[in-house]
Coordinates of C-alpha atoms in Angstrom, one line a residue:
Chain C
D1448 CA -18.1 5.5 -5.0
T1449 CA -14.4 5.1 -5.0
E1450 CA -14.0 4.7 -1.3
V1451 CA -12.8 2.1 1.1
T1452 CA -14.2 2.6 4.6
Q1453 CA -12.8 1.2 7.8
T1454 CA -14.2 1.2 11.3
P1455 CA -13.3 2.0 14.0
K1456 CA -10.8 4.7 13.3
H1457 CA -9.1 4.1 16.7
L1458 CA -9.2 1.1 19.0
V1459 CA -7.7 0.5 22.4
M1460 CA -7.9 -3.0 23.7
G1461 CA -6.5 -5.1 26.5
M1462 CA -4.6 -8.4 25.9
T1463 CA -7.6 -10.4 26.9
N1464 CA -10.2 -8.6 24.8
K1465 CA -11.8 -9.8 21.6
K1466 CA -12.5 -7.1 19.0
S1467 CA -13.1 -6.8 15.2
L1468 CA -12.0 -4.4 12.5
K1469 CA -14.3 -3.8 9.6
C1470 CA -13.6 -2.8 6.1
E1471 CA -16.1 -2.1 3.3
Q1472 CA -16.0 -1.2 -0.4
H1473 CA -18.7 -0.8 -3.0
M1474 CA -16.6 -0.6 -6.1
G1475 CA -17.2 -4.2 -7.1
H1476 CA -13.6 -5.2 -6.4
R1477 CA -13.1 -8.9 -5.9
A1478 CA -9.7 -8.7 -4.2
M1479 CA -9.4 -7.4 -0.7
Y1480 CA -6.3 -7.0 1.5
W1481 CA -5.2 -6.5 5.1
Y1482 CA -2.0 -4.7 5.8
K1483 CA -0.2 -3.9 9.1
Q1484 CA 1.9 -0.8 9.3
K1485 CA 4.2 0.0 12.3
A1486 CA 5.2 3.6 12.8
K1487 CA 7.8 4.9 10.2
K1488 CA 7.7 1.6 8.4
P1489 CA 6.1 0.5 5.1
P1490 CA 2.8 -1.5 5.1
E1491 CA 3.3 -5.3 5.4
L1492 CA 0.8 -7.6 3.8
M1493 CA -1.1 -9.9 6.2
F1494 CA -4.0 -11.5 4.2
V1495 CA -5.5 -11.4 0.8
Y1496 CA -9.0 -12.5 -0.2
S1497 CA -9.8 -13.1 -3.8
Y1498 CA -13.4 -13.8 -4.8
E1499 CA -14.2 -14.2 -1.1
K1500 CA -11.7 -16.9 -0.6
L1501 CA -8.5 -16.6 1.4
S1502 CA -5.7 -16.7 -1.2
I1503 CA -2.7 -15.4 0.8
N1504 CA -1.8 -15.7 4.5
E1505 CA 1.6 -14.2 5.2
S1506 CA 2.3 -16.5 8.2
V1507 CA 0.2 -14.2 10.4
P1508 CA -0.3 -15.5 14.0
S1509 CA -3.6 -17.1 14.7
R1510 CA -4.6 -14.3 17.1
F1511 CA -5.5 -12.5 13.9
S1512 CA -8.5 -14.1 12.1
P1513 CA -9.7 -12.7 8.8
E1514 CA -13.2 -13.1 7.4
C1515 CA -14.8 -12.2 4.1
P1516 CA -18.6 -12.5 4.6
N1517 CA -19.4 -11.2 1.1
S1518 CA -17.7 -9.4 -1.8
S1519 CA -18.0 -6.0 -0.2
L1520 CA -17.0 -6.7 3.4
L1521 CA -13.7 -7.7 5.1
N1522 CA -13.3 -8.3 8.8
L1523 CA -10.3 -8.8 10.9
H1524 CA -11.0 -10.5 14.3
L1525 CA -8.6 -9.9 17.1
H1526 CA -8.1 -12.0 20.1
A1527 CA -5.4 -12.2 22.8
L1528 CA -3.2 -9.6 21.1
Q1529 CA 0.2 -8.5 22.4
P1530 CA 1.4 -4.9 22.8
E1531 CA 3.7 -5.4 19.8
D1532 CA 0.6 -5.8 17.7
S1533 CA -0.1 -2.1 18.2
A1534 CA -0.1 -0.6 14.7
L1535 CA -2.1 1.0 11.9
Y1536 CA -4.2 -1.6 10.1
L1537 CA -4.9 -0.8 6.5
C1538 CA -7.5 -2.4 4.3
A1539 CA -7.3 -2.2 0.5
S1540 CA -9.3 -3.5 -2.4
S1541 CA -8.6 -3.9 -6.1
Q1542 CA -10.2 -5.3 -9.2
A1543 CA -9.1 -8.8 -10.0
V1544 CA -6.3 -8.7 -12.6
L1545 CA -5.0 -11.0 -15.3
A1546 CA -1.3 -11.6 -15.8
N1547 CA 0.7 -8.6 -17.1
A1548 CA -2.2 -6.3 -16.3
Y1549 CA -2.6 -4.1 -13.2
N1550 CA -5.2 -2.3 -11.2
E1551 CA -4.3 0.0 -8.3
Q1552 CA -5.1 -0.9 -4.8
F1553 CA -7.5 1.5 -3.1
F1554 CA -6.7 1.9 0.5
G1555 CA -8.9 2.8 3.5
P1556 CA -7.9 5.3 6.1
G1557 CA -6.9 2.6 8.5
T1558 CA -7.6 1.7 12.1
R1559 CA -5.0 2.8 14.7
L1560 CA -4.9 -0.1 17.2
T1561 CA -3.3 0.2 20.6
V1562 CA -2.9 -3.0 22.7
L1563 CA -2.4 -2.4 26.4
Chain E
A1106 CA 12.8 -12.5 -3.8
Q1107 CA 12.1 -9.0 -5.1
K1108 CA 13.3 -6.0 -3.3
I1109 CA 12.6 -2.3 -3.4
T1110 CA 15.1 0.3 -2.2
Q1111 CA 14.4 3.9 -1.4
T1112 CA 17.7 5.5 -0.3
Q1113 CA 16.3 8.9 0.8
P1114 CA 14.7 8.8 4.3
G1115 CA 13.8 12.4 4.1
M1116 CA 13.8 15.3 1.7
F1117 CA 13.2 19.0 2.1
V1118 CA 12.2 21.1 -0.9
Q1119 CA 11.0 24.7 -1.5
E1120 CA 7.5 25.2 -2.7
K1121 CA 7.2 25.3 -6.5
E1122 CA 10.4 23.5 -7.1
A1123 CA 10.5 20.1 -8.8
V1124 CA 11.6 17.1 -6.7
T1125 CA 12.8 13.6 -7.6
L1126 CA 12.3 10.7 -5.2
D1127 CA 14.5 7.7 -5.9
C1128 CA 13.5 4.1 -6.2
T1129 CA 15.6 1.1 -7.3
Y1130 CA 14.4 -2.4 -7.5
D1131 CA 15.7 -5.9 -7.9
T1132 CA 13.9 -8.7 -9.7
S1133 CA 14.6 -11.6 -12.0
D1134 CA 11.1 -11.4 -13.5
Q1135 CA 10.6 -10.1 -17.0
S1136 CA 7.1 -8.9 -16.3
Y1137 CA 6.6 -6.7 -13.3
G1138 CA 4.9 -3.5 -12.3
L1139 CA 6.0 -0.5 -10.2
F1140 CA 3.7 1.7 -8.2
W1141 CA 4.1 4.9 -6.2
Y1142 CA 1.8 5.7 -3.3
K1143 CA 1.6 8.8 -1.1
Q1144 CA 0.7 8.6 2.6
P1145 CA -0.2 11.8 4.3
S1146 CA -0.2 12.0 8.1
S1147 CA -3.9 10.9 8.1
G1148 CA -2.7 7.4 7.2
E1149 CA -4.5 6.7 4.0
M1150 CA -2.4 5.4 1.1
I1151 CA -3.1 7.3 -2.1
F1152 CA -2.2 5.8 -5.5
L1153 CA -0.1 8.1 -7.7
I1154 CA 1.3 6.4 -10.7
Y1155 CA 2.1 3.0 -12.3
Q1156 CA 4.7 1.8 -14.7
G1157 CA 4.7 -1.6 -16.3
S1158 CA 7.9 -3.3 -17.3
Y1159 CA 6.9 -3.5 -20.9
D1160 CA 5.7 0.1 -21.1
E1161 CA 7.9 1.9 -23.5
Q1162 CA 6.8 5.4 -22.5
N1163 CA 7.4 6.8 -19.0
A1164 CA 4.1 7.1 -17.1
T1165 CA 2.7 10.6 -16.4
E1166 CA -0.2 11.6 -14.2
G1167 CA -0.7 15.4 -13.9
R1168 CA 2.3 16.8 -11.9
Y1169 CA 3.6 13.2 -11.4
S1170 CA 5.9 11.5 -13.8
L1171 CA 7.9 8.3 -13.5
N1172 CA 11.5 8.3 -14.7
F1173 CA 11.8 4.6 -15.6
Q1174 CA 15.3 3.3 -16.5
K1175 CA 14.9 -0.4 -17.0
A1176 CA 18.6 -1.2 -17.5
R1177 CA 19.5 0.6 -14.3
K1178 CA 16.4 -0.9 -12.5
S1179 CA 15.2 2.5 -11.3
A1180 CA 11.8 4.0 -11.2
N1181 CA 12.1 7.5 -9.8
L1182 CA 9.1 9.7 -9.1
V1183 CA 9.3 13.3 -10.3
I1184 CA 6.9 15.8 -8.8
S1185 CA 6.8 19.1 -10.8
A1186 CA 5.9 22.4 -9.2
S1187 CA 5.7 21.1 -5.7
Q1188 CA 2.9 22.3 -3.4
L1189 CA 2.6 22.4 0.4
G1190 CA 0.0 19.6 0.2
D1191 CA 2.7 17.3 -1.3
S1192 CA 4.3 17.0 2.2
A1193 CA 3.8 13.3 3.0
M1194 CA 5.5 9.9 3.1
Y1195 CA 6.0 8.4 -0.4
F1196 CA 6.3 4.7 -1.0
C1197 CA 7.6 2.9 -4.1
A1198 CA 6.1 -0.6 -4.5
M1199 CA 6.6 -3.5 -6.8
R1200 CA 4.0 -6.1 -7.7
E1201 CA 5.6 -9.3 -6.5
G1202 CA 3.0 -11.6 -8.1
I1203 CA -0.6 -12.2 -9.0
I1204 CA -2.5 -14.9 -7.1
Q1205 CA -6.0 -15.7 -8.2
G1206 CA -6.4 -12.1 -9.5
A1207 CA -5.0 -10.4 -6.4
Q1208 CA -1.8 -8.4 -6.6
K1209 CA 0.9 -8.9 -4.0
L1210 CA 2.8 -5.7 -3.4
V1211 CA 6.1 -5.2 -1.7
F1212 CA 6.9 -1.7 -0.5
G1213 CA 10.2 0.2 -0.1
Q1214 CA 11.0 1.9 3.2
G1215 CA 9.6 5.2 2.1
T1216 CA 10.8 8.8 1.7
R1217 CA 9.3 11.6 3.9
L1218 CA 9.0 14.7 1.7
T1219 CA 8.6 18.1 3.3
I1220 CA 7.7 21.1 1.2
N1221 CA 8.8 24.4 2.7
P1222 CA 6.9 27.6 1.9

């Protein structure tokens, strides 16, 4: 199974709502990533979990709250979002690597989020 | 800070022709890695090819090859015998660092490739 799944595929929410995005992989990867991608722009890294611990937070506003309940699951909790947060949210996973090595990041299909 | 530059916002190519997508990078690190990803309109990022800074041979994966010129800091993607299904956005990315086993990637602005029949 070389797949990263994301749910939901589409989400429309108001600025006062609370919602969650879910990401799952069963490849045994110990690094998981959240990216935000605006239209016609490259993905921008938001958070990275390594061995279920938050290792990178790219100064993301607190209205985005990541969670890694186990090595296969990654959640992104959303609260009090703004219209400018509307974007494609991509999840990715990879094997943990050593220095000078590499492993490709496997991406999910993304969740298209619209904030009204 | 590392930087990736893709100077071609869009490219149009006839089916079955070869196409080269440009990517230049800027880094002061001796050890780094370069990736190419394809993003169809469906949104999923698909890994294509990787080149490490210490790799002496240019990377190849099927119809994809990477023209790596270290002195010029360029890592161009070459797609041979293009197909209609190659129409997509293509991103060049550099590994900016490894933190606790996780790779931090920085992406270029992308090139939208359109294959005409």
